[in-house]
Amino acid sequence: MAQLSKILKWYEETKDKGEAIRLISKKSRITQGGLIKILLKNGYKIPKDFEIIEEWEEGYEEPNLEEEMFTSIAIQKFLGYRISDKRNELFNTVFSKYPPIANERITKENITIIHGDAHLWNFLCPKDINNEKLKACLIDWATWGIGVGCQDLSNMIGMFFYPDYRQLVEKNLIKRYHDTLLKFGIKNYSWDDCWYDYKLFTLSNLHRIAVWWSIGLPLTDLWRWLESSFCTIEDLNCLELLESK
């Protein structure tokens, strides 16, 4: 299997094996336990620090790499009749057309450091909101990376806000973000560019949910996030960004 060969080669060529496991797991969307079982089965040694993960996942079924690598296929099989034909078609459109467009955007100008998981649960806010010396703090930077700032906004607002509330505050929040960028000297990034980015990366919420589903997050949360994401995509007509491509 081509994907398996790439994973094994990546692990073999990376000097720091612990870092290799973390990176491969993150990039390929395979759990660390599943990846470790694959490595052991193919005769590779793993760092002692990771042996406990193997013990924790003793009952872990060896993953189907094709489905693990393409979580969209797996989650669509699971959802099946549980969502409408219209939304199944939306899934198909996003997963088939979105990745190359998003990748192209990320390689262009106006990129920055992003948190990668900037939902409201990862914010610590001061109890005394009137004390200007106290600031909100964004924690848990485990998934940070380089990308487009609106990726964090589309995750927090488009997935975690209920539709009625989101519709009330959404555009004002994005506009405030854009105004702040201009205030701090960012140039060549128009309001239309910012709004485009927000809509484009709202589509990535479906992939994010697919990944979370694949690692076993509670369905009670995933259904809520899925509904919010569908509503955001439909309300903002985000699919129009894919139709011309």
CSV table of C-alpha atoms in Angstrom, one decimal:
chain,number,residue,atom,x,y,z
A,1,MET,CA,0.0,0.0,0.0
A,2,ALA,CA,1.5,3.3,-1.1
A,3,GLN,CA,0.4,5.2,2.0
A,4,LEU,CA,1.9,2.6,4.3
A,5,SER,CA,5.2,2.8,2.5
A,6,LYS,CA,5.3,6.6,2.8
A,7,ILE,CA,4.6,6.3,6.6
A,8,LEU,CA,7.3,3.7,7.2
A,9,LYS,CA,9.8,5.7,5.1
A,10,TRP,CA,9.0,8.9,7.0
A,11,TYR,CA,9.5,7.1,10.3
A,12,GLU,CA,12.7,5.5,9.2
A,13,GLU,CA,14.2,8.7,7.9
A,14,THR,CA,13.3,10.9,11.0
A,15,LYS,CA,16.1,10.8,13.6
A,16,ASP,CA,13.9,11.7,16.6
A,17,LYS,CA,11.4,8.7,16.6
A,18,GLY,CA,9.2,10.2,19.3
A,19,GLU,CA,8.8,13.4,17.2
A,20,ALA,CA,8.2,11.2,14.1
A,21,ILE,CA,5.3,9.4,15.9
A,22,ARG,CA,3.7,12.7,16.9
A,23,LEU,CA,4.1,14.3,13.4
A,24,ILE,CA,2.9,11.2,11.4
A,25,SER,CA,-0.1,10.8,13.7
A,26,LYS,CA,-1.1,14.4,13.3
A,27,LYS,CA,-0.5,14.6,9.5
A,28,SER,CA,-2.0,11.2,8.6
A,29,ARG,CA,-4.9,11.3,11.1
A,30,ILE,CA,-4.0,8.0,12.6
A,31,THR,CA,-4.1,7.6,16.4
A,32,GLN,CA,-0.7,7.2,18.0
A,33,GLY,CA,-1.7,3.8,19.3
A,34,GLY,CA,-2.7,2.7,15.8
A,35,LEU,CA,0.5,4.0,14.3
A,36,ILE,CA,2.6,2.3,17.0
A,37,LYS,CA,0.9,-1.1,16.2
A,38,ILE,CA,1.7,-0.6,12.5
A,39,LEU,CA,5.3,0.2,13.2
A,40,LEU,CA,5.8,-2.8,15.5
A,41,LYS,CA,4.1,-5.1,13.1
A,42,ASN,CA,6.5,-4.0,10.4
A,43,GLY,CA,9.6,-4.6,12.6
A,44,TYR,CA,10.3,-1.1,13.8
A,45,LYS,CA,11.3,-0.2,17.4
A,46,ILE,CA,9.5,2.5,19.2
A,47,PRO,CA,10.8,4.9,22.0
A,48,LYS,CA,10.2,3.7,25.6
A,49,ASP,CA,8.1,6.7,26.3
A,50,PHE,CA,5.5,5.5,23.8
A,51,GLU,CA,5.3,1.9,25.0
A,52,ILE,CA,2.6,2.9,27.5
A,53,ILE,CA,0.4,4.1,24.6
A,54,GLU,CA,0.5,0.6,23.1
A,55,GLU,CA,-0.6,-0.8,26.5
A,56,TRP,CA,-3.5,1.7,26.8
A,57,GLU,CA,-4.7,0.6,23.3
A,58,GLU,CA,-4.2,-3.1,23.7
A,59,GLY,CA,-7.7,-3.7,22.4
A,60,TYR,CA,-7.3,-1.3,19.5
A,61,GLU,CA,-8.2,-2.7,16.2
A,62,GLU,CA,-5.6,-2.2,13.5
A,63,PRO,CA,-6.8,0.7,11.4
A,64,ASN,CA,-7.8,0.6,7.8
A,65,LEU,CA,-5.2,3.0,6.5
A,66,GLU,CA,-7.2,4.1,3.5
A,67,GLU,CA,-10.1,5.1,5.7
A,68,GLU,CA,-7.8,6.7,8.4
A,69,MET,CA,-6.0,8.7,5.8
A,70,PHE,CA,-9.2,9.9,4.2
A,71,THR,CA,-11.5,10.4,7.2
A,72,SER,CA,-14.2,11.9,5.0
A,73,ILE,CA,-14.9,8.4,3.5
A,74,ALA,CA,-15.2,6.9,7.0
A,75,ILE,CA,-17.5,9.5,8.5
A,76,GLN,CA,-19.8,9.5,5.4
A,77,LYS,CA,-20.2,5.7,5.8
A,78,PHE,CA,-21.1,6.3,9.4
A,79,LEU,CA,-23.5,9.1,8.8
A,80,GLY,CA,-25.3,7.4,5.9
A,81,TYR,CA,-29.0,7.8,6.3
A,82,ARG,CA,-28.6,9.9,9.5
A,83,ILE,CA,-28.2,13.1,7.4
A,84,SER,CA,-30.2,14.2,4.3
A,85,ASP,CA,-29.2,13.5,0.7
A,86,LYS,CA,-28.6,17.2,0.3
A,87,ARG,CA,-26.1,17.3,3.2
A,88,ASN,CA,-24.4,14.1,2.0
A,89,GLU,CA,-23.9,15.9,-1.3
A,90,LEU,CA,-22.5,18.9,0.5
A,91,PHE,CA,-20.0,16.6,2.2
A,92,ASN,CA,-19.0,15.1,-1.2
A,93,THR,CA,-18.6,18.6,-2.7
A,94,VAL,CA,-16.5,19.9,0.1
A,95,PHE,CA,-14.2,16.9,0.5
A,96,SER,CA,-13.6,16.6,-3.3
A,97,LYS,CA,-13.0,20.3,-4.1
A,98,TYR,CA,-12.0,22.1,-1.0
A,99,PRO,CA,-8.5,20.7,-0.1
A,100,PRO,CA,-6.5,22.0,-3.2
A,101,ILE,CA,-8.2,25.4,-2.9
A,102,ALA,CA,-7.4,25.7,0.8
A,103,ASN,CA,-3.8,24.5,0.3
A,104,GLU,CA,-3.3,27.0,-2.5
A,105,ARG,CA,-4.6,29.8,-0.2
A,106,ILE,CA,-2.3,28.8,2.7
A,107,THR,CA,0.7,29.1,0.4
A,108,LYS,CA,0.0,32.7,-0.6
A,109,GLU,CA,0.6,36.0,1.3
A,110,ASN,CA,-1.1,37.2,4.5
A,111,ILE,CA,-0.4,34.1,6.6
A,112,THR,CA,0.4,34.1,10.3
A,113,ILE,CA,0.7,31.9,13.4
A,114,ILE,CA,-2.6,30.1,14.2
A,115,HIS,CA,-3.7,28.3,17.3
A,116,GLY,CA,-5.4,25.4,15.5
A,117,ASP,CA,-8.1,24.7,18.1
A,118,ALA,CA,-9.3,28.2,19.2
A,119,HIS,CA,-12.7,27.3,20.6
A,120,LEU,CA,-14.1,29.1,23.6
A,121,TRP,CA,-13.2,26.3,26.0
A,122,ASN,CA,-9.5,27.2,25.4
A,123,PHE,CA,-9.9,30.8,26.6
A,124,LEU,CA,-9.2,31.8,30.2
A,125,CYS,CA,-11.1,35.1,30.9
A,126,PRO,CA,-10.5,37.4,34.0
A,127,LYS,CA,-13.3,37.5,36.6
A,128,ASP,CA,-13.0,41.2,36.8
A,129,ILE,CA,-13.9,42.4,33.3
A,130,ASN,CA,-13.5,46.0,34.3
A,131,ASN,CA,-9.8,45.7,35.1
A,132,GLU,CA,-8.1,46.6,31.9
A,133,LYS,CA,-4.8,45.2,33.2
A,134,LEU,CA,-6.2,41.7,33.1
A,135,LYS,CA,-6.4,40.1,29.6
A,136,ALA,CA,-8.0,37.0,28.3
A,137,CYS,CA,-5.6,34.1,27.7
A,138,LEU,CA,-5.6,31.5,24.9
A,139,ILE,CA,-4.3,28.2,26.2
A,140,ASP,CA,-3.5,24.7,24.8
A,141,TRP,CA,-1.3,25.4,21.8
A,142,ALA,CA,-0.7,21.8,21.0
A,143,THR,CA,-2.0,22.2,17.4
A,144,TRP,CA,-0.5,25.5,16.5
A,145,GLY,CA,0.9,26.1,13.0
A,146,ILE,CA,1.3,28.5,10.2
A,147,GLY,CA,-1.9,29.5,8.3
A,148,VAL,CA,-4.5,32.1,7.7
A,149,GLY,CA,-5.9,33.9,10.8
A,150,CYS,CA,-9.5,33.4,9.8
A,151,GLN,CA,-9.0,29.6,10.2
A,152,ASP,CA,-9.2,30.1,14.0
A,153,LEU,CA,-12.2,32.4,13.6
A,154,SER,CA,-14.1,30.1,11.4
A,155,ASN,CA,-13.5,27.3,13.8
A,156,MET,CA,-14.6,29.2,16.9
A,157,ILE,CA,-17.6,31.1,15.4
A,158,GLY,CA,-18.8,28.8,12.6
A,159,MET,CA,-18.7,25.6,14.6
A,160,PHE,CA,-19.3,26.5,18.2
A,161,PHE,CA,-21.8,29.3,18.0
A,162,TYR,CA,-25.5,28.4,17.7
A,163,PRO,CA,-27.0,29.7,14.4
A,164,ASP,CA,-29.3,32.4,15.8
A,165,TYR,CA,-26.5,33.9,18.0
A,166,ARG,CA,-23.9,33.5,15.3
A,167,GLN,CA,-26.0,35.4,12.8
A,168,LEU,CA,-26.3,38.3,15.2
A,169,VAL,CA,-22.6,38.7,15.9
A,170,GLU,CA,-20.7,37.0,13.1
A,171,LYS,CA,-20.0,39.8,10.6
A,172,ASN,CA,-19.3,42.3,13.4
A,173,LEU,CA,-16.7,40.1,15.0
A,174,ILE,CA,-14.9,39.4,11.7
A,175,LYS,CA,-15.0,43.1,10.9
A,176,ARG,CA,-13.5,44.0,14.3
A,177,TYR,CA,-10.8,41.4,13.6
A,178,HIS,CA,-10.0,43.0,10.2
A,179,ASP,CA,-10.1,46.6,11.7
A,180,THR,CA,-7.6,45.5,14.3
A,181,LEU,CA,-5.3,44.1,11.7
A,182,LEU,CA,-5.3,47.4,9.9
A,183,LYS,CA,-4.7,49.2,13.2
A,184,PHE,CA,-1.5,47.2,13.7
A,185,GLY,CA,-0.2,48.0,10.2
A,186,ILE,CA,-1.3,45.0,8.1
A,187,LYS,CA,-1.5,46.1,4.4
A,188,ASN,CA,-2.8,44.6,1.2
A,189,TYR,CA,-5.6,42.7,3.0
A,190,SER,CA,-9.0,44.1,2.2
A,191,TRP,CA,-12.2,43.5,3.9
A,192,ASP,CA,-13.3,41.4,0.9
A,193,ASP,CA,-10.2,39.3,1.3
A,194,CYS,CA,-10.9,38.7,5.0
A,195,TRP,CA,-14.5,37.8,4.5
A,196,TYR,CA,-13.5,35.4,1.7
A,197,ASP,CA,-11.0,33.7,4.0
A,198,TYR,CA,-13.6,33.3,6.7
A,199,LYS,CA,-16.0,31.7,4.4
A,200,LEU,CA,-13.4,29.5,2.8
A,201,PHE,CA,-12.1,28.1,6.0
A,202,THR,CA,-15.6,27.6,7.4
A,203,LEU,CA,-15.7,24.6,5.0
A,204,SER,CA,-12.8,23.1,6.8
A,205,ASN,CA,-15.0,22.6,9.9
A,206,LEU,CA,-16.4,19.5,8.2
A,207,HIS,CA,-13.0,17.9,7.9
A,208,ARG,CA,-12.2,18.9,11.5
A,209,ILE,CA,-15.3,17.1,12.7
A,210,ALA,CA,-14.4,14.1,10.7
A,211,VAL,CA,-11.0,13.9,12.3
A,212,TRP,CA,-12.5,14.3,15.8
A,213,TRP,CA,-15.1,11.6,15.0
A,214,SER,CA,-12.3,9.3,13.9
A,215,ILE,CA,-10.5,9.6,17.3
A,216,GLY,CA,-13.6,9.0,19.3
A,217,LEU,CA,-14.9,12.3,20.6
A,218,PRO,CA,-18.4,12.1,22.0
A,219,LEU,CA,-21.2,12.0,19.5
A,220,THR,CA,-23.3,14.3,21.6
A,221,ASP,CA,-20.8,17.1,20.9
A,222,LEU,CA,-20.1,16.1,17.3
A,223,TRP,CA,-23.7,16.2,16.2
A,224,ARG,CA,-24.1,19.7,17.7
A,225,TRP,CA,-20.9,20.9,15.9
A,226,LEU,CA,-21.9,19.3,12.7
A,227,GLU,CA,-25.3,21.0,12.7
A,228,SER,CA,-23.8,24.4,13.5
A,229,SER,CA,-21.2,23.9,10.7
A,230,PHE,CA,-23.9,22.9,8.1
A,231,CYS,CA,-25.9,25.9,9.0
A,232,THR,CA,-23.0,28.3,8.7
A,233,ILE,CA,-22.0,26.9,5.3
A,234,GLU,CA,-25.6,27.1,4.1
A,235,ASP,CA,-26.2,30.6,5.5
A,236,LEU,CA,-23.1,32.1,4.0
A,237,ASN,CA,-23.3,30.1,0.8
A,238,CYS,CA,-19.8,29.0,1.2
A,239,LEU,CA,-20.1,26.4,-1.6
A,240,GLU,CA,-20.0,29.3,-4.1
A,241,LEU,CA,-16.3,29.5,-3.5
A,242,LEU,CA,-15.9,26.0,-4.9
A,243,GLU,CA,-18.2,26.2,-7.8
A,244,SER,CA,-15.9,28.4,-9.9
A,245,LYS,CA,-13.0,26.1,-9.4
